Short mmCIF file of C-alpha atoms in Angstrom, two decimals:
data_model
loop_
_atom_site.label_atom_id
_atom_site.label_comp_id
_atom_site.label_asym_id
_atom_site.label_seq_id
_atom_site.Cartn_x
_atom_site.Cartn_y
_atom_site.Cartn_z
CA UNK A 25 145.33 109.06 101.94
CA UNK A 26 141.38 110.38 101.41
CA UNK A 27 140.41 108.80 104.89
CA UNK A 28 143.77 109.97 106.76
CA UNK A 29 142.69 113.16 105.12
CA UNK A 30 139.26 113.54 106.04
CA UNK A 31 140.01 112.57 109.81
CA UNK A 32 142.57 114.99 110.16
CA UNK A 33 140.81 117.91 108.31
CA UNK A 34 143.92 118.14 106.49
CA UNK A 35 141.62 119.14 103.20
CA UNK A 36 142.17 121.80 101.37
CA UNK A 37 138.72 124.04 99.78
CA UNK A 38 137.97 127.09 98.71
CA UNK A 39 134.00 126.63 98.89
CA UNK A 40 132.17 128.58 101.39
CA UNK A 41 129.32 125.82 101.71
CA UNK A 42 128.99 123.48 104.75
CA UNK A 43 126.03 120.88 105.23
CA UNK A 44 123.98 119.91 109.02
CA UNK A 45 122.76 116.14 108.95
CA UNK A 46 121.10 114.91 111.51
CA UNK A 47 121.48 111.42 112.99
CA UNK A 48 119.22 109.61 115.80
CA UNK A 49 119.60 107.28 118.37
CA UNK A 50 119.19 103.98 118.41
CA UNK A 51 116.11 102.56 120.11
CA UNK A 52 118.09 99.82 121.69
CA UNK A 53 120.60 100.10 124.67
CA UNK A 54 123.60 100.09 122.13
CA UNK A 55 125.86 102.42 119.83
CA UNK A 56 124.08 101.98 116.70
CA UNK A 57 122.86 104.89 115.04
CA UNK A 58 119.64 105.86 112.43
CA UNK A 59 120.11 108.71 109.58
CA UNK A 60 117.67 111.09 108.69
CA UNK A 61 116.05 110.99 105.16
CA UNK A 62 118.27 113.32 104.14
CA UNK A 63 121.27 112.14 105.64
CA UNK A 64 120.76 108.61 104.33
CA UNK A 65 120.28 110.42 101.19
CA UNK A 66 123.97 112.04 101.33
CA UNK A 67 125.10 108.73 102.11
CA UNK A 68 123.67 106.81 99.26
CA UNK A 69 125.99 109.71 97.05
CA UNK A 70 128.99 109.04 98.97
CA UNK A 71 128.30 105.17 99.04
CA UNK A 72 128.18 104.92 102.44
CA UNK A 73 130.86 106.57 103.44
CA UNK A 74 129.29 108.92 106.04
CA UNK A 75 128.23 105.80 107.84
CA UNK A 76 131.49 104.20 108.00
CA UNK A 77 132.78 107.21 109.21
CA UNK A 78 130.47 107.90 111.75
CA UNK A 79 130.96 104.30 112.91
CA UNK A 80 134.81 104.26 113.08
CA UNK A 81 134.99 108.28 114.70
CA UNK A 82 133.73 107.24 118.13
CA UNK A 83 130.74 105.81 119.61
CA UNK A 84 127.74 106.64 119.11
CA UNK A 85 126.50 110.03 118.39
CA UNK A 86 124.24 111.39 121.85
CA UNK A 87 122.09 114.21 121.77
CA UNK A 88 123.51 117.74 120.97
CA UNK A 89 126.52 116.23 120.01
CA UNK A 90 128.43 116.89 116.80
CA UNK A 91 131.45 115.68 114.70
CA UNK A 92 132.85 117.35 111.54
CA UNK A 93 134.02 115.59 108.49
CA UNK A 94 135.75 117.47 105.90
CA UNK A 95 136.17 116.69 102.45
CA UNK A 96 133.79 114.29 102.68
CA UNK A 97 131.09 116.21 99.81
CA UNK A 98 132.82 117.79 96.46
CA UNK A 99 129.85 120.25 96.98
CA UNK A 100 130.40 120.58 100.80
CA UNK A 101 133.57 120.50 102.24
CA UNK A 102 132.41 120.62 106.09
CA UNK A 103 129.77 118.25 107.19
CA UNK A 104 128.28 118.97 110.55
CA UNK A 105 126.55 115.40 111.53
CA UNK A 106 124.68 116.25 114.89
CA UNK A 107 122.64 113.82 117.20
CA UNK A 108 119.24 114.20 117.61
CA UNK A 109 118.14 111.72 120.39
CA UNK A 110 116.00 109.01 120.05
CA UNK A 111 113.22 109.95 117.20
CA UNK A 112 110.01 108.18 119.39
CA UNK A 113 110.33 110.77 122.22
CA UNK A 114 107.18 113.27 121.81
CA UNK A 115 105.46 115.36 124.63
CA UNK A 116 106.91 114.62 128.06
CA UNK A 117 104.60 114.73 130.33
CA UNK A 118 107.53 115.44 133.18
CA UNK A 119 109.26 117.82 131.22
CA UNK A 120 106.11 119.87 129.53
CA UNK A 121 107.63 120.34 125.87
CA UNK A 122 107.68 118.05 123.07
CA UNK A 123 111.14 116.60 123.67
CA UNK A 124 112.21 115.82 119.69
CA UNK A 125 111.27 119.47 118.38
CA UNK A 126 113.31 120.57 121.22
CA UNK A 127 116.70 117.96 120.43
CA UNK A 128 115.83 119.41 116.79
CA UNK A 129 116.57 122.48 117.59
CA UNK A 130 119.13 122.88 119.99
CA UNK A 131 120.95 119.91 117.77
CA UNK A 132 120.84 122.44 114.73
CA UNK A 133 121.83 125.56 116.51
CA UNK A 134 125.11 123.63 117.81
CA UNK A 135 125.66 122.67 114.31
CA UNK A 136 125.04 125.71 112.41
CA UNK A 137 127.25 127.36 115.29
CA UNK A 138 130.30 124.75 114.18
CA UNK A 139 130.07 126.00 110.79
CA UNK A 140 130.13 129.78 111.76
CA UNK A 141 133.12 129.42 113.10
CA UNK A 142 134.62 127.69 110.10
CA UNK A 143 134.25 130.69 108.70
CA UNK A 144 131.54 129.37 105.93
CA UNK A 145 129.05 131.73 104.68
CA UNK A 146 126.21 129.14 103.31
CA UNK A 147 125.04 126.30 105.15
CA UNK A 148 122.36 123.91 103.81
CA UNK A 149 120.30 122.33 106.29
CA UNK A 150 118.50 118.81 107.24
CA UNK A 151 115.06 119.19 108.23
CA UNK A 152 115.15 116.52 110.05
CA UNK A 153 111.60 115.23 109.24
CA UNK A 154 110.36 118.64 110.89
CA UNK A 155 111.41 121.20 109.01
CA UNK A 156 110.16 124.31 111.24
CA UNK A 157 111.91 123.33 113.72
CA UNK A 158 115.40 122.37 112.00
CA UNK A 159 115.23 126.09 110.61
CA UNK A 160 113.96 127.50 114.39
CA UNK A 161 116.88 126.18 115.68
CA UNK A 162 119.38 127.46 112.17
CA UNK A 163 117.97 130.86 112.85
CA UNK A 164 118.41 131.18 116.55
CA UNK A 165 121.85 129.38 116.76
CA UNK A 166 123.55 131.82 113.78
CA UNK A 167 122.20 135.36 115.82
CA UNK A 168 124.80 137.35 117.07
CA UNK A 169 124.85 140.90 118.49
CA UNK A 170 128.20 142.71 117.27
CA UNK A 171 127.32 145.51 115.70
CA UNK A 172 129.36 147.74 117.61
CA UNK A 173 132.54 145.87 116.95
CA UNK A 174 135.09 146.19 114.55
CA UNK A 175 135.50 142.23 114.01
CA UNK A 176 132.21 140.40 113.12
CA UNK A 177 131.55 136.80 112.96
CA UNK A 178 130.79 135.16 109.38
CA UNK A 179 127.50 135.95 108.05
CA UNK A 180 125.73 133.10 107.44
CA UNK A 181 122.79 132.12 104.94
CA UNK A 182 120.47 129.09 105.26
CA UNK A 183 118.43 127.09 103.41
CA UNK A 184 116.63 123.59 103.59
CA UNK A 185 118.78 120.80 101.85
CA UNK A 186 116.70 117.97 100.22
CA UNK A 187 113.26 117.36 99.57
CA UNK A 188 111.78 118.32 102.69
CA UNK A 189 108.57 120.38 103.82
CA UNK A 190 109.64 124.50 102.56
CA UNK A 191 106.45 126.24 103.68
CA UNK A 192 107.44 124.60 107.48
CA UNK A 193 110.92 125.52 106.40
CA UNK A 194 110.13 129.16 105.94
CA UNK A 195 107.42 129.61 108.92
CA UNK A 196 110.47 128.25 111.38
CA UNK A 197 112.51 131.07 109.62
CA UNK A 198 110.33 133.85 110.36
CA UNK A 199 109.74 132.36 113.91
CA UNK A 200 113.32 132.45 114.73
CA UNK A 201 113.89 135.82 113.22
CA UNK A 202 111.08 137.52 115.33
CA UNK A 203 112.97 135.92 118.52
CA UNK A 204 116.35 137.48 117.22
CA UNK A 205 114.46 141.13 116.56
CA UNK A 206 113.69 140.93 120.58
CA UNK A 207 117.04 139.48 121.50
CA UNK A 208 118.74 142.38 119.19
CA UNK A 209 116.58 144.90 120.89
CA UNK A 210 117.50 143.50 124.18
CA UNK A 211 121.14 143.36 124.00
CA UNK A 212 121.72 146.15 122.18
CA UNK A 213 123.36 149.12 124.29
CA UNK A 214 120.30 151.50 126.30
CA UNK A 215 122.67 154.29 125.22
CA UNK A 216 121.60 152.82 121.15
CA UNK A 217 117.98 152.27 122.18
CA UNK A 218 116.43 154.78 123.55
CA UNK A 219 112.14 154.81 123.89
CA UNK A 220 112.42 156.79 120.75
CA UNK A 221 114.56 154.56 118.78
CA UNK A 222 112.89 151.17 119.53
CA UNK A 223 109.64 152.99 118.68
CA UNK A 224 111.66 153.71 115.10
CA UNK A 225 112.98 150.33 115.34
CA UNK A 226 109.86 148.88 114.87
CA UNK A 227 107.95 150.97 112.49
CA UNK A 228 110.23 150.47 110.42
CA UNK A 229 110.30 146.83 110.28
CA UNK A 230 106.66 146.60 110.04
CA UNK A 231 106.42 149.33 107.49
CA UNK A 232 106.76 146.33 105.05
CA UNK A 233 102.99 144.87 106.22
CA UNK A 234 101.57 148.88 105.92
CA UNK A 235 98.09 147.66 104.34
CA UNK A 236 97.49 146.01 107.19
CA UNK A 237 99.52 147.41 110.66
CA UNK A 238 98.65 150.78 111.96
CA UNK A 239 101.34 152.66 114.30
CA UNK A 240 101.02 155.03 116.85
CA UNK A 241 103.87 156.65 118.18
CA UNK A 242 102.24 158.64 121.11
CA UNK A 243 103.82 161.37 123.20
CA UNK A 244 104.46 162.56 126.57
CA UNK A 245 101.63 165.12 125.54
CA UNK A 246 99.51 162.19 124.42
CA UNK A 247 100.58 160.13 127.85
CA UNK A 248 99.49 163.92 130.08
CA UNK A 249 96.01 163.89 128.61
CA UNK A 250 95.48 160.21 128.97
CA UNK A 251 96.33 161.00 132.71
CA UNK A 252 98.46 158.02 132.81
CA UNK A 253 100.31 159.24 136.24
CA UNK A 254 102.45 155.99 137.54
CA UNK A 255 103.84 155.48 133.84
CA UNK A 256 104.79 159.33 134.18
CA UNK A 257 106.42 159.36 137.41
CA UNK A 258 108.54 156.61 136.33
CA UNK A 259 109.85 158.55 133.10
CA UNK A 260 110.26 162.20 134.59
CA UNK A 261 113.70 160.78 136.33
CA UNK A 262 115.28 160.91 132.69
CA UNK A 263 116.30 163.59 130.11
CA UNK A 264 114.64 160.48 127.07
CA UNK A 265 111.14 161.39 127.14
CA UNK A 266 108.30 158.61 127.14
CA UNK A 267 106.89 157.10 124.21
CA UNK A 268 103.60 155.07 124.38
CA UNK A 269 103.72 152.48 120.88
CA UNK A 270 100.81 151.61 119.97
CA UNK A 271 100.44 148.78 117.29
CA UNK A 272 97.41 147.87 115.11
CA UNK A 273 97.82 144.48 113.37
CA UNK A 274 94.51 143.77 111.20
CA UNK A 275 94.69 140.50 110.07
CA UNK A 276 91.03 139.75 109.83
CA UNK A 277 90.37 143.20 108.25
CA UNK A 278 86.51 142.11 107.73
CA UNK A 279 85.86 140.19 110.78
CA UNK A 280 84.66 142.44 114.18
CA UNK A 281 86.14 139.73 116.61
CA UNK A 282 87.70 141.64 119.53
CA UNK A 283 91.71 142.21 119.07
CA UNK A 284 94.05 139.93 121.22
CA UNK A 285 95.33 142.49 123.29
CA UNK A 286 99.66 142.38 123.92
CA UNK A 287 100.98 144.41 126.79
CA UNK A 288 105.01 144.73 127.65
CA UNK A 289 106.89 146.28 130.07
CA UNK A 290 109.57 148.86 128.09
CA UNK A 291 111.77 150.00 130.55
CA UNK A 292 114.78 150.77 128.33
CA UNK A 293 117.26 151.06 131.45
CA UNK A 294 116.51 150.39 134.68
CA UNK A 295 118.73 152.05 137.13
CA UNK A 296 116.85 151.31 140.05
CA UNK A 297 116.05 154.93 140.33
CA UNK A 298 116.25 156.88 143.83
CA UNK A 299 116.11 153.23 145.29
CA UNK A 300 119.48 152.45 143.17
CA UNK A 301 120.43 148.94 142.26
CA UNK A 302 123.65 147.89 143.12
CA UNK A 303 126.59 148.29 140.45
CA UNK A 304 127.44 144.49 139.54
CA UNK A 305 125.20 143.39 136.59
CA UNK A 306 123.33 146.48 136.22
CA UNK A 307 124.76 146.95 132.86
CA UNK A 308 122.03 143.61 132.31
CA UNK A 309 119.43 146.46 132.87
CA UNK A 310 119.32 147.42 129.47
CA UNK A 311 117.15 144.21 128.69
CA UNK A 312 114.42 145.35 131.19
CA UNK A 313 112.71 145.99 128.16
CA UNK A 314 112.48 142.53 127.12
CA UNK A 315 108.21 142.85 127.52
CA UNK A 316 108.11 145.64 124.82
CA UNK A 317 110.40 143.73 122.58
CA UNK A 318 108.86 140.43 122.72
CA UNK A 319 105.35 141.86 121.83
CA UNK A 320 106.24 144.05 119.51
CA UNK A 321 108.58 141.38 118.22
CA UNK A 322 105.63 139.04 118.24
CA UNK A 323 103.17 141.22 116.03
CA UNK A 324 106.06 141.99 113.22
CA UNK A 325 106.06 137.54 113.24
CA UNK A 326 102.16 137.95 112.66
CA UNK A 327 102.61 140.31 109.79
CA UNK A 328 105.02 138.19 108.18
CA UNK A 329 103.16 135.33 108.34
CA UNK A 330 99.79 136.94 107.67
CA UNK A 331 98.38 135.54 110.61
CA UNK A 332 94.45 135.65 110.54
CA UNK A 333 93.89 137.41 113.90
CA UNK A 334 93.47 140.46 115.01
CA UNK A 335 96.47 141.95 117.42
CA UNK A 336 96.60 145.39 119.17
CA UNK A 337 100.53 145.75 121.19
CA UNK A 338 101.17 148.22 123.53
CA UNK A 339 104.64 149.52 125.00
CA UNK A 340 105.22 152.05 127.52
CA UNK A 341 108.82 153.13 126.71
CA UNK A 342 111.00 154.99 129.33
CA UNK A 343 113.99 155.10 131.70
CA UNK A 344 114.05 154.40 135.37
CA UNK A 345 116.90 157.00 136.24
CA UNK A 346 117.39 158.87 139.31
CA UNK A 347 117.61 162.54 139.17
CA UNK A 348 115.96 165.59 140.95
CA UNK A 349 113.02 165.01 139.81
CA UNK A 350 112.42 161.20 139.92
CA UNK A 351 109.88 159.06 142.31
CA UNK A 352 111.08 159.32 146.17
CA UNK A 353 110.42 156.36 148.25
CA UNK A 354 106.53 157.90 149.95
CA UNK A 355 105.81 159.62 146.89
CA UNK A 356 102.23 158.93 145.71
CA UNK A 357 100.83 159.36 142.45
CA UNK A 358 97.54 158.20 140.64
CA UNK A 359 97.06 155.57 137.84
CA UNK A 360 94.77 156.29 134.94
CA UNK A 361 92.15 154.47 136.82
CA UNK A 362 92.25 157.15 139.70
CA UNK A 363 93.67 154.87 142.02
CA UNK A 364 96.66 156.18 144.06
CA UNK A 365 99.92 154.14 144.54
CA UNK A 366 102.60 154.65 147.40
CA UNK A 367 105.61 154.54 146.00
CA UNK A 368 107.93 152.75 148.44
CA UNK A 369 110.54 151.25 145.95
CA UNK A 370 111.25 152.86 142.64
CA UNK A 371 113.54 149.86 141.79
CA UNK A 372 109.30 147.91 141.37
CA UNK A 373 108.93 151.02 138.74
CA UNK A 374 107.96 148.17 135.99
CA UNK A 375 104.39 147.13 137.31
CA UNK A 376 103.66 151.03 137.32
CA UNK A 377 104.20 151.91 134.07
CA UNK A 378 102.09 148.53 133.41
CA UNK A 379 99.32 149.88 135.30
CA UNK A 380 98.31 152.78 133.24
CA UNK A 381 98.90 150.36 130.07
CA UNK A 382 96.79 147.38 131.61
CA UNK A 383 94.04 150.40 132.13
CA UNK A 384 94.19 152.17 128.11
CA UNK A 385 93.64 148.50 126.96
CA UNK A 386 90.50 147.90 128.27
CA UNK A 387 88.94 150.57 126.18
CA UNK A 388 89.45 148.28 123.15
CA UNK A 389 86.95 145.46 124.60
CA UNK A 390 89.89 142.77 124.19
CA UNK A 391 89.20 139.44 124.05
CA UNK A 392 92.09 138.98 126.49
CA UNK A 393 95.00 140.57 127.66
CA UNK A 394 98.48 139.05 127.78
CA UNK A 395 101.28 141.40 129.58
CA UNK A 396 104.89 140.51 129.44
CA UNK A 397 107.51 141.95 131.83
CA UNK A 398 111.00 141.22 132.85
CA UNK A 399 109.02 142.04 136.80
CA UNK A 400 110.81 140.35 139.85
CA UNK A 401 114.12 139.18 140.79
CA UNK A 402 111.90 136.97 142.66
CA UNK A 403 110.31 135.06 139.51
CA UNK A 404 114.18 134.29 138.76
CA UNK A 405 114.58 133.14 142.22
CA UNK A 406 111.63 131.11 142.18
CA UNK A 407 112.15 129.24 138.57
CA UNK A 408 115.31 130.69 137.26
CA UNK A 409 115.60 130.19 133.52
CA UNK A 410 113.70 127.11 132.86
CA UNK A 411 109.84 128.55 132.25
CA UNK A 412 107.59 131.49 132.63
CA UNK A 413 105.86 132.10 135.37
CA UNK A 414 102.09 132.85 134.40
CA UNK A 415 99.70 134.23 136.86
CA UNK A 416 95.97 134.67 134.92
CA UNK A 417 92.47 134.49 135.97
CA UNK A 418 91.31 132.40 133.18
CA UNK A 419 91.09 128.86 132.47
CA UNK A 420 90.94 129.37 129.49
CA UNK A 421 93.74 131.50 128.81
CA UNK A 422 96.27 129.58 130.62
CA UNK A 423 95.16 126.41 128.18
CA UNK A 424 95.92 128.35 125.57
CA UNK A 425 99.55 129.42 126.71
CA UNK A 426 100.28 126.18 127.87
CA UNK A 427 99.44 124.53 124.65
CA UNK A 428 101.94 127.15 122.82
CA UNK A 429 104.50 126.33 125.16
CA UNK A 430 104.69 123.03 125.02
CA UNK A 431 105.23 123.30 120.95
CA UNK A 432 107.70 125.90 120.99
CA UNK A 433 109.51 124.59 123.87
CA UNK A 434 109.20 128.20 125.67
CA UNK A 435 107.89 126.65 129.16
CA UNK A 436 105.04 128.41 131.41
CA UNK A 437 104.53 127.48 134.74
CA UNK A 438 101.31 128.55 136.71
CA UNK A 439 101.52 130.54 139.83
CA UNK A 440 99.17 131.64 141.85
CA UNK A 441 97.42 135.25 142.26
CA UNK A 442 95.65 134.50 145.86
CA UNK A 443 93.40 137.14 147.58
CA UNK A 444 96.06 136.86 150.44
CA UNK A 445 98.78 138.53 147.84
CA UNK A 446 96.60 141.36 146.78
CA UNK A 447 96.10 141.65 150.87
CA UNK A 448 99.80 142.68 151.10
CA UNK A 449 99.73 145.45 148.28
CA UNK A 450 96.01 146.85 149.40
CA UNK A 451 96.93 146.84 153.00
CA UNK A 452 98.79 150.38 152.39
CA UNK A 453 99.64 153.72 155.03
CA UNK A 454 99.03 156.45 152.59
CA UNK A 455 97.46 155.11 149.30
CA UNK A 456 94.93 152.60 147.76
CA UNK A 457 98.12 150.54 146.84
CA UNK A 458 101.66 150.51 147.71
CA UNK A 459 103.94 149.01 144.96
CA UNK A 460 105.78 146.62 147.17
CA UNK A 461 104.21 143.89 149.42
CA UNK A 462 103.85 144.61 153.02
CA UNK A 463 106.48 141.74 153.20
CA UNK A 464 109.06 143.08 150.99
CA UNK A 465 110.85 140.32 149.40
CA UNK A 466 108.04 137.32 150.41
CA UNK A 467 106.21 136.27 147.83
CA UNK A 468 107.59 139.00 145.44
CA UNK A 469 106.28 137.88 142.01
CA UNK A 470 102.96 137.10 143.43
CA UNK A 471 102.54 140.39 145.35
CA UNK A 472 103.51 142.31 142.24
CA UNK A 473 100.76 140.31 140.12
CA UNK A 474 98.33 140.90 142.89
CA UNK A 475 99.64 144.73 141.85
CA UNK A 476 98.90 144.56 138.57
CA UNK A 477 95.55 142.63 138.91
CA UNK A 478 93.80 145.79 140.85
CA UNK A 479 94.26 147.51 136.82
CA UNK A 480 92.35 144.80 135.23
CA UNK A 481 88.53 143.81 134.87
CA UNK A 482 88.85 141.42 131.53
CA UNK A 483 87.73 138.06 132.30
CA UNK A 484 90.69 137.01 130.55
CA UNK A 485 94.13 138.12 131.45
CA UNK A 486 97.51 136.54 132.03
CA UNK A 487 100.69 138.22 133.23
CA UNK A 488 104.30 136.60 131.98
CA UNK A 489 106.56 137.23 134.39
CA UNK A 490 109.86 136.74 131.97
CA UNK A 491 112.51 138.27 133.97
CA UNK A 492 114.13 134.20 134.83
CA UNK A 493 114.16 133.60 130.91
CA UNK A 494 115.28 137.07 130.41
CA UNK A 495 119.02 135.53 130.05
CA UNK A 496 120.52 132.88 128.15
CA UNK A 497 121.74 131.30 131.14
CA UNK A 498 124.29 127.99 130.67
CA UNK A 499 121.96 125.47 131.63
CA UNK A 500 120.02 126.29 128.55
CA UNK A 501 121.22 125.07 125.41
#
């Protein structure tokens, strides 16, 4: 009767607790299968049972798969028991992320998911021998956006179950949570986040970390006297007025090193403008802030963890609308630099509004400059959702970002910023630069980097072009 039970689910509780457990893969070509710590640990209490459940449910468990036993724990009465791939993978040198963080993750997203939707509100979770990235993976498989619906799903609480590493446990916690504060920014409706209210947004969730985070909510006033003219003919199409955030993170307080400087593209809706995009998918627009949310998503992580670095974000905020008074393809205006820009498509309003913000950050002597931007349709074309493409003069720079990417399994790809690019945006009938390539859609990420490069003299700068990741596409898992 208990095993006919527990195979059927045919159990009834009335706890609101459910358990992930992680098994690998067997090193050999053959069904067998390895437990976790913790796992092997839940099966010593059940005396075995686990394993000769697992062994009689079906073969073997392969990566990112699940099966759910119920009944199984008196403390527990749904056990998620995920597969985790073969434990000896590491860095692939082919696929340029360290291949058992990443099964780690997605493995205890999946698993966490199965449990939402058995409608428990507590699930304990195996770290898996890497604890930061079992709770990565918690955090960013339980986030949701339905605030604006009447039915929610569960609301679910995690914690590490077992003996494993907590200060990994909690790090992976706040890493996933600053990914969710840019995804909740992102998918929230443009009518719910306006420049004004993702400014609020994030004071307020840094006003926590006040001792040591300075904000600056600037103004259109503040944007007229810094004579920042592309980011203003972008935002006079729209009734929302601009807002420039400006974000102070001081985590060496006593140390003069220059700030890492974070730049992101905040268009809040993108419309397309007079150049208008066409209907189907545009509602996607309201991510094309995703630059502005990742950085400033990124500095409220730093605060939390008390990162010892010094971080300065900045995020043009505005809407691409077309009205009476927006940008007409021929119009020119002039950057903060003093160069003057044909406007020939005010759908490529991004890189202007990036332009007047790649200029203000030089007068803080950076050590480098990092922009993010959700910037071509053609990056998407060019590596849809599996990486970032990075274009950067430095060596340096790109080590550095290729390094992080290969740990948090966010992939960057190099690409290149030839003179022979910035030829096609220099080469221009009525201004020092048009914002389009002489060859329209050729080469359209590069051309816009070549763009944004004429705004920069740091020795060390990198623009992440994120509009291919900007979407959680179905490949990705």
């Amino acid at each position: 009767f208990w095993l006919a039970s527990v195979l059927t689910g045919c159990v009834d509780y009335v706890s609101t607790q459910g358990l992930v457990l992680g098994v690998y893969e067997s090193e050999r070509e053959d069904d067998s299968l390895h437990l976790t710590e913790s796992a092997a640990g839940v099966d010593r209490v059940l005396s075995g049972k686990l394993t000769e459940l697992l062994k009689i449910s079906g073969p073997g468990l392969k990566k990112g798969k699940s099966r759910i036993f119920y009944g199984l724990h008196e403390d527990f009465p749904c056990i998620a028991v995920v597969g985790l791939g073969r434990n000896s993978l590491g860095v692939c040198g082919t696929e340029y992320w360290d291949t058992c963080k990443e099964n780690i993750r997605a493995a205890i997203a999946g698993g966490c998911r199965v449990l939402q939707n058995h409608v428990l509100t507590h699930i304990e979770v195996d770290g898996c021998n890497d604890s930061q990235s079992a709770a990565e993976g918690a955090v960013l498989g339980l986030f949701t956006y339905d605030d604006l619906k009447t039915k929610k799903k569960t609301r679910v609480t995690t914690q590490l179950h077992g003996s494993g590493c907590v200060s990994g446990w909690e790090k992976g916690v706040l890493y996933g949570e600053g990914q969710n504060l840019a995804r909740y920014l992102m998918e929230a409706p443009a009518n719910h986040v306006t420049p004004s209210v993702f400014a609020d947004t994030i004071t307020n969730r840094l006003a926590p970390y006040a001792d040591h985070v300075t904000v600056h909510k600037r103004s259109q006033e503040w944007i007229e006297e810094q004579q920042m003219g592309a980011f203003l003919s972008v935002s006079k199409g729209s009734e929302e007025p601009p807002v420039f955030l400006e974000l102070h993170y001081n985590g060496c307080p006593d140390n003069a090193q220059c700030p890492l400087l974070l730049v992101g593209k905040g268009i809040t809706f993108d419309s397309g403008g007079i150049s208008l995009k066409p209907p189907s998918g545009m509602d996607a627009m309201r991510a094309d802030m995703g630059g502005a949310a990742t950085v400033c998503s990124a500095i409220v992580t730093a605060a939390a963890l008390n990162l010892p670095i010094n971080i300065i974000g900045l995020a043009p905020l505005c809407e691409n609308m077309p009205s009476g008074k927006a940008n007409k393809p021929g119009d020119v205006v002039t950057a903060k630099n003093g160069k003057t820009i044909q406007v020939d498509n005010t759908d490529a309003e991004g890189r202007l509004i990036l332009a007047d913000a790649l200029c203000y950050a030089h007068s803080f002597n950076p050590r480098a400059i990092v922009n993010a931007a959700t910037l071509t349709g053609a990056m998407d074309v060019a590596l849809g959702s599996a990486a970032t493409g990075v274009f950067t003069n430095s060596d340096w720079l790109w080590e550095q970002l290729h390094k992080a990417s290969v740990v948090t399994g966010d992939r960057v790809w190099r690409m290149p910023l030839f003179q022979h690019y910035t030829r096609q945006v220099t080469d221009c009938q009525l201004a020092d630069l048009n914002n389009v390539g002489k060859y329209s859609r050729s080469g359209g990420a590069c051309t816009a980097a070549a763009f944004l490069r004429e705004f920069v003299t740091a020795p060390h700068w990198a623009h992440l072009d994120i509009a291919g990741v900007m979407t959680n596409k179905d490949e990705v898992r």
